[in-house]
CSV table of C-alpha atoms and ligand atoms in Angstrom, one decimal:
chain,number,residue,atom,x,y,z
A,23,MET,CA,64.4,85.1,134.3
A,24,ASN,CA,66.0,81.7,133.9
A,25,ARG,CA,67.1,80.6,137.3
A,26,GLN,CA,68.3,77.0,137.5
A,27,PRO,CA,69.0,75.5,140.9
A,28,LEU,CA,72.4,73.9,141.7
A,29,ALA,CA,70.7,70.6,141.9
A,30,ASP,CA,69.6,70.8,138.3
A,31,PRO,CA,70.3,67.3,136.9
A,32,THR,CA,70.9,68.4,133.4
A,33,PRO,CA,74.5,68.1,132.5
A,34,MET,CA,76.5,71.3,132.3
A,35,VAL,CA,77.6,70.5,128.8
A,36,SER,CA,77.5,67.7,126.3
A,37,LEU,CA,80.6,65.7,125.6
A,38,THR,CA,81.5,68.2,122.9
A,39,THR,CA,84.2,69.3,125.4
A,40,ASP,CA,86.2,66.2,124.3
A,41,PRO,CA,88.0,67.7,121.3
A,42,CYS,CA,90.0,70.0,123.6
A,43,VAL,CA,93.5,68.6,123.7
A,44,HIS,CA,94.7,71.2,126.1
A,45,CYS,CA,97.2,72.6,123.7
A,46,GLY,CA,96.8,76.2,124.9
A,47,PHE,CA,96.8,77.8,121.5
A,48,CYS,CA,93.7,79.7,122.6
A,49,LEU,CA,95.4,81.3,125.6
A,50,PRO,CA,97.2,84.2,124.0
A,51,THR,CA,94.0,85.4,122.3
A,52,CYS,CA,91.9,85.1,125.5
A,53,ALA,CA,91.0,88.5,127.0
A,54,SER,CA,90.3,87.3,130.5
A,55,TYR,CA,93.5,85.3,130.6
A,56,ARG,CA,95.3,88.3,129.4
A,57,VAL,CA,94.3,90.4,132.4
A,58,LEU,CA,93.8,87.8,135.1
A,59,GLY,CA,96.6,85.4,134.2
A,60,THR,CA,95.2,82.3,135.8
A,61,GLU,CA,94.4,79.0,134.2
A,62,MET,CA,90.8,79.0,135.6
A,63,ASP,CA,90.2,82.3,133.7
A,64,SER,CA,91.3,80.8,130.4
A,65,PRO,CA,89.3,78.8,127.9
A,66,ARG,CA,91.3,75.7,128.5
A,67,GLY,CA,90.8,76.1,132.3
A,68,ARG,CA,87.1,76.6,131.9
A,69,ILE,CA,86.7,73.6,129.7
A,70,HIS,CA,88.7,71.6,132.2
A,71,ALA,CA,86.3,72.8,134.9
A,72,LEU,CA,83.3,71.9,132.9
A,73,LYS,CA,84.5,68.4,132.4
A,74,ALA,CA,85.2,68.1,136.2
A,75,ILE,CA,81.7,69.4,137.0
A,76,GLU,CA,80.2,67.0,134.5
A,77,ALA,CA,82.2,64.2,136.2
A,78,GLY,CA,81.0,65.2,139.6
A,79,GLU,CA,84.6,66.1,140.7
A,80,LEU,CA,84.0,69.9,141.0
A,81,GLU,CA,81.1,71.8,142.5
A,82,LEU,CA,79.6,74.8,140.7
A,83,ASP,CA,79.9,77.1,143.7
A,84,ALA,CA,80.3,80.9,143.7
A,85,THR,CA,84.1,80.7,143.3
A,86,THR,CA,83.9,78.4,140.3
A,87,ALA,CA,81.1,80.5,138.8
A,88,SER,CA,83.2,83.6,139.1
A,89,HIS,CA,85.7,82.1,136.7
A,90,PHE,CA,83.0,81.6,134.1
A,91,ASP,CA,81.7,85.1,134.8
A,92,SER,CA,85.2,86.5,134.0
A,93,CYS,CA,84.8,85.2,130.4
A,94,LEU,CA,83.8,88.0,128.1
A,95,GLY,CA,82.2,85.8,125.5
A,96,CYS,CA,84.3,87.3,122.8
A,97,PHE,CA,84.9,83.9,121.1
A,98,ALA,CA,88.5,84.7,120.1
A,99,CYS,CA,89.4,81.3,121.5
A,100,VAL,CA,87.0,79.7,119.0
A,101,SER,CA,88.8,81.4,116.1
A,102,ALA,CA,92.2,80.3,117.5
A,103,CYS,CA,91.4,76.7,118.3
A,104,PRO,CA,93.0,74.2,115.8
A,105,SER,CA,90.8,71.4,117.2
A,106,GLY,CA,87.5,73.0,116.4
A,107,VAL,CA,86.3,73.2,120.0
A,108,ARG,CA,83.1,75.2,120.1
A,109,TYR,CA,83.7,77.1,123.3
A,110,ASP,CA,81.0,79.5,122.2
A,111,GLU,CA,78.4,76.8,122.5
A,112,LEU,CA,79.8,75.6,125.8
A,113,ILE,CA,79.7,79.0,127.5
A,114,GLU,CA,76.2,79.7,126.1
A,115,ALA,CA,75.0,76.4,127.6
A,116,THR,CA,76.7,77.3,130.9
A,117,ARG,CA,75.6,80.9,131.4
A,118,PRO,CA,72.0,80.2,132.5
A,119,LYS,CA,73.4,78.0,135.3
A,120,LEU,CA,75.5,80.9,136.5
A,121,ASN,CA,72.2,82.9,137.2
A,122,ALA,CA,71.3,80.5,140.0
A,123,LEU,CA,70.4,82.6,143.1
A,124,GLU,CA,73.1,80.9,145.2
A,125,LEU,CA,75.9,81.9,142.9
A,126,ARG,CA,75.8,85.7,143.2
A,127,SER,CA,75.6,88.1,146.1
A,128,PRO,CA,72.4,90.1,146.7
A,129,ALA,CA,74.3,93.3,145.5
A,130,GLN,CA,75.4,91.5,142.3
A,131,ARG,CA,71.9,90.2,141.7
A,132,ALA,CA,70.3,93.7,142.3
A,133,PHE,CA,72.8,95.4,139.9
A,134,ARG,CA,72.2,92.9,137.1
A,135,ALA,CA,68.4,93.0,137.6
A,136,LEU,CA,68.6,96.8,137.3
A,137,LEU,CA,70.6,96.5,134.0
A,138,PHE,CA,68.2,93.9,132.6
A,139,ALA,CA,65.2,96.0,133.6
A,140,LEU,CA,66.5,99.1,131.9
A,141,LEU,CA,68.9,98.4,129.0
A,142,PRO,CA,66.6,96.4,126.7
A,143,TYR,CA,63.7,98.8,127.0
A,144,PRO,CA,64.3,102.1,125.2
A,145,GLN,CA,61.4,103.9,126.8
A,146,ARG,CA,62.4,103.0,130.3
A,147,LEU,CA,66.0,103.9,129.6
A,148,ARG,CA,65.0,107.2,128.2
A,149,ALA,CA,63.0,107.9,131.4
A,150,ALA,CA,66.0,107.0,133.5
A,151,LEU,CA,68.4,109.1,131.4
A,152,THR,CA,66.2,112.2,131.2
A,153,PRO,CA,67.5,113.7,134.5
A,154,LEU,CA,71.0,113.0,133.3
A,155,ARG,CA,70.7,115.2,130.2
A,156,ALA,CA,71.9,118.3,132.2
A,157,TYR,CA,74.9,116.3,133.4
A,158,ALA,CA,76.2,114.0,130.7
A,159,GLY,CA,79.0,115.5,128.6
A,160,THR,CA,78.9,118.8,130.6
A,161,PRO,CA,81.5,120.5,132.8
A,162,LEU,CA,79.5,119.2,135.7
A,163,GLN,CA,80.3,115.6,134.7
A,164,ARG,CA,84.0,116.5,134.2
A,165,LEU,CA,84.0,118.2,137.7
A,166,ALA,CA,82.4,115.2,139.3
A,167,ARG,CA,85.0,112.9,137.8
A,168,TRP,CA,87.9,115.2,138.5
A,169,SER,CA,86.9,115.7,142.1
A,170,GLY,CA,86.7,112.0,142.7
A,171,LEU,CA,83.0,112.2,143.6
A,172,THR,CA,82.1,109.4,141.1
A,173,ARG,CA,84.6,107.1,142.7
A,174,LEU,CA,82.4,107.2,145.9
A,175,LEU,CA,79.6,105.5,143.9
A,176,GLY,CA,81.6,102.3,143.8
A,177,PRO,CA,83.3,100.7,140.7
A,178,GLN,CA,80.2,99.6,138.9
A,179,LEU,CA,78.3,102.9,139.0
A,180,GLU,CA,81.6,104.7,138.4
A,181,ALA,CA,82.1,102.6,135.2
A,182,MET,CA,78.5,103.6,134.2
A,183,ASP,CA,79.5,107.3,134.6
A,184,GLN,CA,82.7,106.8,132.7
A,185,LEU,CA,80.8,105.3,129.7
A,186,LEU,CA,77.9,107.8,129.7
A,187,PRO,CA,78.2,109.9,126.6
A,188,PRO,CA,76.6,113.3,126.0
A,189,LEU,CA,72.9,112.7,125.4
A,190,GLN,CA,71.6,114.0,122.0
A,191,PRO,CA,68.0,115.3,121.7
A,192,GLU,CA,67.5,112.7,118.9
A,193,ALA,CA,68.0,109.9,121.5
A,194,PHE,CA,64.7,110.9,123.2
A,195,ARG,CA,62.4,110.8,120.2
A,196,ASP,CA,61.2,108.1,117.7
A,197,GLY,CA,61.0,110.3,114.7
A,198,LEU,CA,62.0,107.9,112.0
A,199,PRO,CA,59.4,107.2,109.2
A,200,LEU,CA,58.0,103.7,108.7
A,201,VAL,CA,59.3,103.5,105.2
A,202,VAL,CA,62.2,105.5,103.8
A,203,PRO,CA,62.2,105.2,100.0
A,204,ALA,CA,65.2,104.3,97.9
A,205,GLN,CA,66.9,107.1,96.0
A,206,GLY,CA,66.8,106.4,92.3
A,207,GLU,CA,66.0,102.9,91.1
A,208,ARG,CA,65.1,100.5,93.9
A,209,ARG,CA,67.6,97.7,94.2
A,210,ALA,CA,66.4,96.1,97.5
A,211,ARG,CA,63.9,96.5,100.3
A,212,VAL,CA,65.1,95.8,103.8
A,213,GLY,CA,64.0,96.1,107.4
A,214,LEU,CA,66.2,98.0,109.9
A,215,VAL,CA,66.9,96.9,113.5
A,216,LEU,CA,67.7,100.1,115.4
A,217,GLY,CA,69.3,98.5,118.5
A,218,CYS,CA,68.1,99.7,122.0
A,219,VAL,CA,71.4,101.0,123.3
A,220,GLN,CA,72.6,102.3,119.9
A,221,ARG,CA,69.5,104.4,119.3
A,222,LEU,CA,69.9,106.1,122.7
A,223,PHE,CA,73.7,106.5,123.0
A,224,ASP,CA,74.7,107.1,119.3
A,225,PRO,CA,71.5,107.8,117.3
A,226,ASP,CA,73.5,109.3,114.4
A,227,VAL,CA,74.6,105.7,113.5
A,228,ASN,CA,71.1,104.7,112.5
A,229,ALA,CA,70.7,108.1,110.7
A,230,ALA,CA,73.9,107.4,108.7
A,231,THR,CA,72.9,103.9,108.0
A,232,LEU,CA,69.6,105.1,106.5
A,233,GLU,CA,71.4,107.7,104.5
A,234,VAL,CA,73.9,105.2,103.0
A,235,LEU,CA,71.3,102.5,102.3
A,236,THR,CA,68.8,104.7,100.6
A,237,ALA,CA,71.5,106.5,98.6
A,238,ASN,CA,72.4,103.0,97.3
A,239,GLY,CA,68.9,102.3,96.1
A,240,VAL,CA,67.7,100.5,99.2
A,241,GLU,CA,64.2,101.0,100.5
A,242,VAL,CA,64.2,100.8,104.3
A,243,VAL,CA,61.3,99.7,106.6
A,244,ILE,CA,61.6,100.7,110.2
A,245,PRO,CA,58.9,99.1,112.4
A,246,PRO,CA,58.0,101.7,115.0
A,247,ALA,CA,57.2,99.3,117.8
A,248,GLN,CA,60.6,97.5,117.7
A,249,GLY,CA,62.4,97.1,121.0
A,250,CYS,CA,65.5,95.3,121.9
A,251,CYS,CA,66.7,92.2,120.0
A,252,GLY,CA,67.7,90.5,123.2
A,253,ALA,CA,71.5,90.7,122.8
A,254,VAL,CA,72.1,92.2,126.2
A,255,THR,CA,70.3,89.4,128.0
A,256,HIS,CA,71.3,86.6,125.6
A,257,HIS,CA,75.0,87.2,126.3
A,258,GLN,CA,74.3,86.8,130.0
A,259,GLY,CA,72.2,83.6,129.7
A,260,GLU,CA,68.9,85.2,130.6
A,261,LEU,CA,67.1,83.0,128.1
A,262,GLU,CA,63.5,83.5,129.1
A,263,GLN,CA,63.7,87.3,128.9
A,264,THR,CA,65.7,87.0,125.6
A,265,ARG,CA,63.0,84.8,124.0
A,266,GLU,CA,60.4,87.4,125.0
A,267,LEU,CA,62.3,90.2,123.5
A,268,ALA,CA,63.1,88.2,120.3
A,269,ASN,CA,59.5,87.2,119.8
A,270,ALA,CA,58.4,90.9,120.3
A,271,LEU,CA,60.9,92.1,117.8
A,272,ILE,CA,59.8,89.6,115.2
A,273,GLU,CA,56.2,90.6,115.9
A,274,SER,CA,57.1,94.3,115.4
A,275,PHE,CA,58.1,93.4,111.8
A,276,ARG,CA,55.1,91.1,111.1
A,277,ALA,CA,52.8,93.9,112.3
A,278,VAL,CA,53.9,96.3,109.5
A,279,VAL,CA,55.1,94.1,106.6
A,280,GLY,CA,52.7,92.0,104.5
A,281,PRO,CA,49.4,92.2,102.6
A,282,GLY,CA,47.2,95.0,104.0
A,283,LYS,CA,49.9,96.2,106.4
A,284,ALA,CA,51.2,99.8,106.7
A,285,ALA,CA,54.6,99.2,105.2
A,286,GLY,CA,53.2,97.4,102.2
A,287,PRO,CA,52.8,93.8,101.1
A,288,GLU,CA,56.2,93.1,99.5
A,289,PRO,CA,58.5,90.9,101.6
A,290,LEU,CA,61.8,92.2,102.8
A,291,ASP,CA,65.0,91.1,101.1
A,292,ALA,CA,66.9,91.2,104.4
A,293,VAL,CA,66.7,92.5,107.9
A,294,VAL,CA,69.7,94.7,108.4
A,295,VAL,CA,71.5,95.9,111.6
A,296,ALA,CA,74.4,98.2,112.2
A,297,ALA,CA,75.4,97.0,115.7
A,298,SER,CA,77.3,93.7,115.5
A,299,GLY,CA,76.4,92.6,119.0
A,300,CYS,CA,72.8,92.7,118.0
A,301,GLY,CA,73.5,91.0,114.6
A,302,HIS,CA,75.1,88.1,116.4
A,303,THR,CA,72.0,87.5,118.5
A,304,LEU,CA,69.6,88.1,115.7
A,305,LYS,CA,71.4,85.4,113.6
A,306,HIS,CA,70.9,83.0,116.5
A,307,TYR,CA,67.1,83.3,116.7
A,308,ASP,CA,66.8,79.9,115.1
A,309,ARG,CA,68.6,78.2,118.0
A,310,LEU,CA,67.2,80.6,120.6
A,311,LEU,CA,63.5,80.3,119.7
A,312,GLU,CA,63.6,76.8,118.2
A,313,SER,CA,60.7,77.8,115.9
A,314,ASP,CA,60.1,78.1,112.2
A,315,GLN,CA,59.4,81.8,112.7
A,316,GLY,CA,62.7,82.3,114.5
A,317,ALA,CA,64.6,80.3,111.9
A,318,ALA,CA,63.0,82.3,109.1
A,319,PHE,CA,63.8,85.6,110.7
A,320,ALA,CA,67.4,84.6,111.5
A,321,SER,CA,68.0,83.6,107.8
A,322,GLN,CA,67.1,87.1,106.7
A,323,VAL,CA,69.5,88.9,109.1
A,324,ARG,CA,72.5,90.7,107.6
A,325,ASP,CA,75.1,92.9,109.2
A,326,VAL,CA,74.8,96.2,107.2
A,327,HIS,CA,78.4,95.8,106.0
A,328,GLU,CA,77.8,92.3,104.8
A,329,PHE,CA,74.6,93.4,103.1
A,330,LEU,CA,76.2,96.4,101.3
A,331,ALA,CA,79.2,94.3,100.2
A,332,GLU,CA,76.9,91.6,98.8
A,333,LEU,CA,74.7,94.2,97.1
A,334,GLY,CA,77.7,96.3,95.9
A,335,LEU,CA,77.8,100.1,96.3
A,336,SER,CA,76.0,101.7,93.4
A,337,ASP,CA,78.0,103.5,90.7
A,338,ALA,CA,76.3,106.8,91.5
A,339,PHE,CA,77.1,106.5,95.2
A,340,GLN,CA,80.7,105.6,94.6
A,341,ALA,CA,81.1,108.5,92.1
A,342,GLY,CA,79.7,110.9,94.7
A,343,LEU,CA,82.1,110.0,97.5
A,344,GLY,CA,84.5,112.7,98.5
A,345,PRO,CA,87.4,112.8,100.9
A,346,LEU,CA,86.8,113.1,104.7
A,347,THR,CA,88.1,116.1,106.5
A,348,HIS,CA,90.9,116.1,109.1
A,349,SER,CA,90.2,117.3,112.6
A,350,ASP,CA,91.6,120.7,111.6
A,351,GLY,CA,89.0,121.0,108.9
A,352,GLN,CA,91.3,120.4,106.0
A,353,PRO,CA,90.1,117.9,103.4
A,354,ALA,CA,92.1,114.7,103.0
A,355,SER,CA,94.3,114.4,99.9
A,356,ALA,CA,96.6,111.9,98.3
A,357,ASP,CA,99.5,113.5,100.1
A,358,ASN,CA,97.6,113.8,103.4
A,359,PRO,CA,95.1,111.0,103.8
A,360,VAL,CA,92.9,110.5,106.8
A,361,VAL,CA,94.3,107.5,108.6
A,362,VAL,CA,91.7,105.1,109.9
A,363,ALA,CA,92.1,102.0,112.1
A,364,TYR,CA,89.2,99.6,111.8
A,365,HIS,CA,88.4,98.0,115.2
A,366,ASP,CA,87.1,94.4,114.8
A,367,ALA,CA,84.2,93.9,117.2
A,368,CYS,CA,84.4,90.4,118.6
A,369,HIS,CA,80.8,89.6,117.7
A,370,MET,CA,81.5,90.7,114.2
A,371,LEU,CA,84.9,89.0,113.7
A,372,HIS,CA,84.6,85.8,115.8
A,373,GLY,CA,80.8,85.7,116.1
A,374,GLN,CA,79.9,86.3,112.5
A,375,GLY,CA,83.1,85.8,110.6
A,376,ILE,CA,82.9,89.3,109.1
A,377,SER,CA,86.2,91.2,108.7
A,378,ALA,CA,86.8,92.0,105.0
A,379,GLU,CA,83.5,93.7,104.2
A,380,PRO,CA,83.8,96.8,106.5
A,381,ARG,CA,87.4,97.3,105.3
A,382,GLN,CA,86.2,97.0,101.7
A,383,LEU,CA,83.6,99.6,102.2
A,384,LEU,CA,86.0,102.0,104.0
A,385,ARG,CA,88.5,101.7,101.1
A,386,ALA,CA,85.8,103.1,98.8
A,387,ILE,CA,86.4,106.5,100.5
A,388,PRO,CA,88.9,108.6,98.6
A,389,HIS,CA,92.2,109.4,100.4
A,390,LEU,CA,91.4,107.2,103.3
A,391,GLN,CA,94.3,105.1,104.5
A,392,LEU,CA,93.5,102.0,106.5
A,393,ARG,CA,95.9,100.8,109.2
A,394,GLU,CA,95.7,97.6,111.3
A,395,ALA,CA,96.1,97.3,115.0
A,396,THR,CA,98.6,94.7,116.1
A,397,GLU,CA,96.1,92.7,118.2
A,398,ALA,CA,92.9,93.3,116.2
A,399,GLY,CA,91.4,90.0,117.3
A,400,VAL,CA,91.6,90.7,121.1
A,401,CYS,CA,88.5,92.0,122.9
A,402,CYS,CA,88.4,95.7,124.0
A,403,GLY,CA,86.6,94.8,127.3
A,404,SER,CA,83.2,96.0,126.4
A,405,ALA,CA,81.4,92.7,125.8
A,406,GLY,CA,77.8,93.7,126.4
A,407,ILE,CA,77.5,94.5,130.1
A,408,TYR,CA,80.9,93.1,131.0
A,409,ASN,CA,82.4,96.6,131.5
A,410,LEU,CA,79.7,97.3,134.0
A,411,VAL,CA,79.7,94.0,136.0
A,412,GLN,CA,83.5,93.3,135.8
A,413,PRO,CA,84.7,97.0,135.6
A,414,GLN,CA,88.3,96.4,136.7
A,415,GLU,CA,89.1,93.7,134.1
A,416,ALA,CA,87.2,95.6,131.4
A,417,ALA,CA,89.1,98.8,132.2
A,418,ALA,CA,92.5,97.0,131.9
A,419,LEU,CA,91.4,95.6,128.5
A,420,GLY,CA,90.2,99.0,127.4
A,421,GLU,CA,93.6,100.5,128.2
A,422,ILE,CA,95.4,97.7,126.3
A,423,LYS,CA,93.1,98.2,123.2
A,424,ALA,CA,93.4,102.0,123.4
A,425,ALA,CA,97.2,101.8,123.4
A,426,ASP,CA,97.2,99.4,120.5
A,427,LEU,CA,94.9,101.6,118.4
A,428,ARG,CA,96.8,104.8,119.3
A,429,GLY,CA,100.0,103.0,118.1
A,430,THR,CA,98.6,102.8,114.6
A,431,GLY,CA,98.8,106.6,114.4
A,432,ALA,CA,95.2,106.7,113.2
A,433,GLU,CA,93.2,109.9,113.4
A,434,VAL,CA,89.9,107.9,113.4
A,435,VAL,CA,89.0,104.6,114.8
A,436,ALA,CA,86.1,102.9,113.0
A,437,SER,CA,83.9,100.7,115.2
A,438,ALA,CA,80.7,98.9,114.2
A,439,ASN,CA,79.4,98.0,117.6
A,440,ILE,CA,77.9,100.5,120.0
A,441,GLY,CA,79.3,98.7,123.1
A,442,CYS,CA,82.9,98.8,121.7
A,443,THR,CA,82.4,102.4,120.6
A,444,MET,CA,81.5,103.6,124.1
A,445,GLN,CA,84.3,101.6,125.6
A,446,LEU,CA,86.8,102.9,123.0
A,447,ARG,CA,85.7,106.5,123.5
A,448,ARG,CA,86.2,106.2,127.2
A,449,HIS,CA,89.7,104.8,127.0
A,450,LEU,CA,90.9,106.8,124.0
A,451,GLY,CA,89.9,110.0,125.6
A,452,ASP,CA,91.2,112.9,123.5
A,453,GLY,CA,93.0,110.4,121.2
A,454,PRO,CA,91.6,109.3,117.9
A,455,ARG,CA,87.9,110.0,117.5
A,456,VAL,CA,85.6,106.9,117.1
A,457,ALA,CA,83.0,106.7,114.4
A,458,HIS,CA,80.9,103.9,112.8
A,459,PRO,CA,82.1,102.9,109.3
A,460,LEU,CA,78.6,103.9,108.0
A,461,GLN,CA,79.0,107.4,109.6
A,462,LEU,CA,82.3,107.7,107.7
A,463,LEU,CA,80.6,106.6,104.4
A,464,ALA,CA,77.8,109.1,105.0
A,465,ALA,CA,80.2,111.9,105.7
A,466,ALA,CA,82.2,111.0,102.5
A,467,GLN,CA,78.9,111.1,100.6
A,468,ARG,CA,78.1,114.6,102.0
A,469,SER,CA,81.5,115.9,101.2
B,19,SF4,S1,90.2,75.0,123.3
B,19,SF4,FE1,91.4,74.4,121.5
B,19,SF4,S2,93.1,75.8,121.5
B,19,SF4,FE2,92.3,75.9,123.5
B,19,SF4,S3,93.4,74.3,124.7
B,19,SF4,FE3,91.6,73.3,123.9
B,19,SF4,S4,92.2,72.4,121.9
B,19,SF4,FE4,93.8,73.9,122.5
B,20,SF4,S1,85.3,83.8,124.9
B,20,SF4,FE1,87.0,85.3,125.0
B,20,SF4,S2,87.3,85.7,127.3
B,20,SF4,FE2,86.0,83.8,127.1
B,20,SF4,S3,87.4,82.1,127.1
B,20,SF4,FE3,87.1,82.6,124.9
B,20,SF4,S4,88.8,84.1,124.4
B,20,SF4,FE4,88.6,84.0,126.7
């Protein structure tokens, strides 16, 4: 863990804070300002605080740190800023400082340590979730919530329970082959990053991704030893652990791809991922690892929508796409399309600049009508572990996002990030169902 003492002489940030002219254009887009309403919980306020700390006018104590902890790291402010302030770099440089022992209570430290010891390690997470298989998604869980029992656990554990989805049997096994051949003529060869949380809480997303890629002539290599990419810890400034996870992930690919290796000698055209929070971190391996190996790996990473849009859906795949079915089992038609609202994950939209590609892919599905939420660029409150460590603020944002998405009249919400998907499912309840765009494409192919 990266623990830096308060007396650390390194400056909090470089003078890149200077371009901020305090215009406030970023404020309406800021998720934390939206729910907390205080200047210190806005990008402008945090930049001001950073300058004051740098100038020795403000101490980074627990109170000041809490205003940085309230930031979701959604980067909507970066997209909104007309002066080009790189708040993303500022908060990334600041997060490790917030992990100093003095800045968090023992209970906060213990909860975060538990999350960082479990979430990035699929085998440990499986072991921890095994006893919950008879509870998650069952009447027992509904009874526990209804009776108020889960409230007794405290807001953080209650939030965990609220997010816990039914656990599928596929989540508890690693049954994917090392190489899945392309169907028809091979057009590309890629590696697939499964994501640690995604493979456990929504394993069908990776299955659908494989289905769509291979049907489009893409051979897929899935290193069996791959673990977490480090996104969970990266977004919280736990740099040492993130680097360990990143190096292990790169090694899992090197172990199987190359001359004499099990997946064959041919290099990969790309490393593809279907969870945008992971994609954002994977694309930062150059800066995180500061090594040629990290830079080479990062340059290969593509979000799956970005990759498919670049490659182009094959003619055969497009010709085979049929309409989706409504919740009553009726197929969509020109007169009665399935209405879908695409939810922009922050690490996709603001973090990777990807917004057109997923929409373009969804439009390939016959009789699918896309609708836009009015505040598509505002965070849903998921933000990695934010909805566990800041449950009240995250819940308020989840309700705002759910109301916005319900207002579109959509029957389906398309979400390409597992964290957002879990947060949206919690807050949409019996409202529109939530599915990954690749799941919708796979379903259209099957229909
Ligand atoms: S970060 Fe950008 S948008 Fe926000 S106050 Fe500063 S200059 Fe204005
Ligand atoms: S990253 Fe998101 S929550 Fe943090 S200051 Fe920027 S807009 Fe606000």
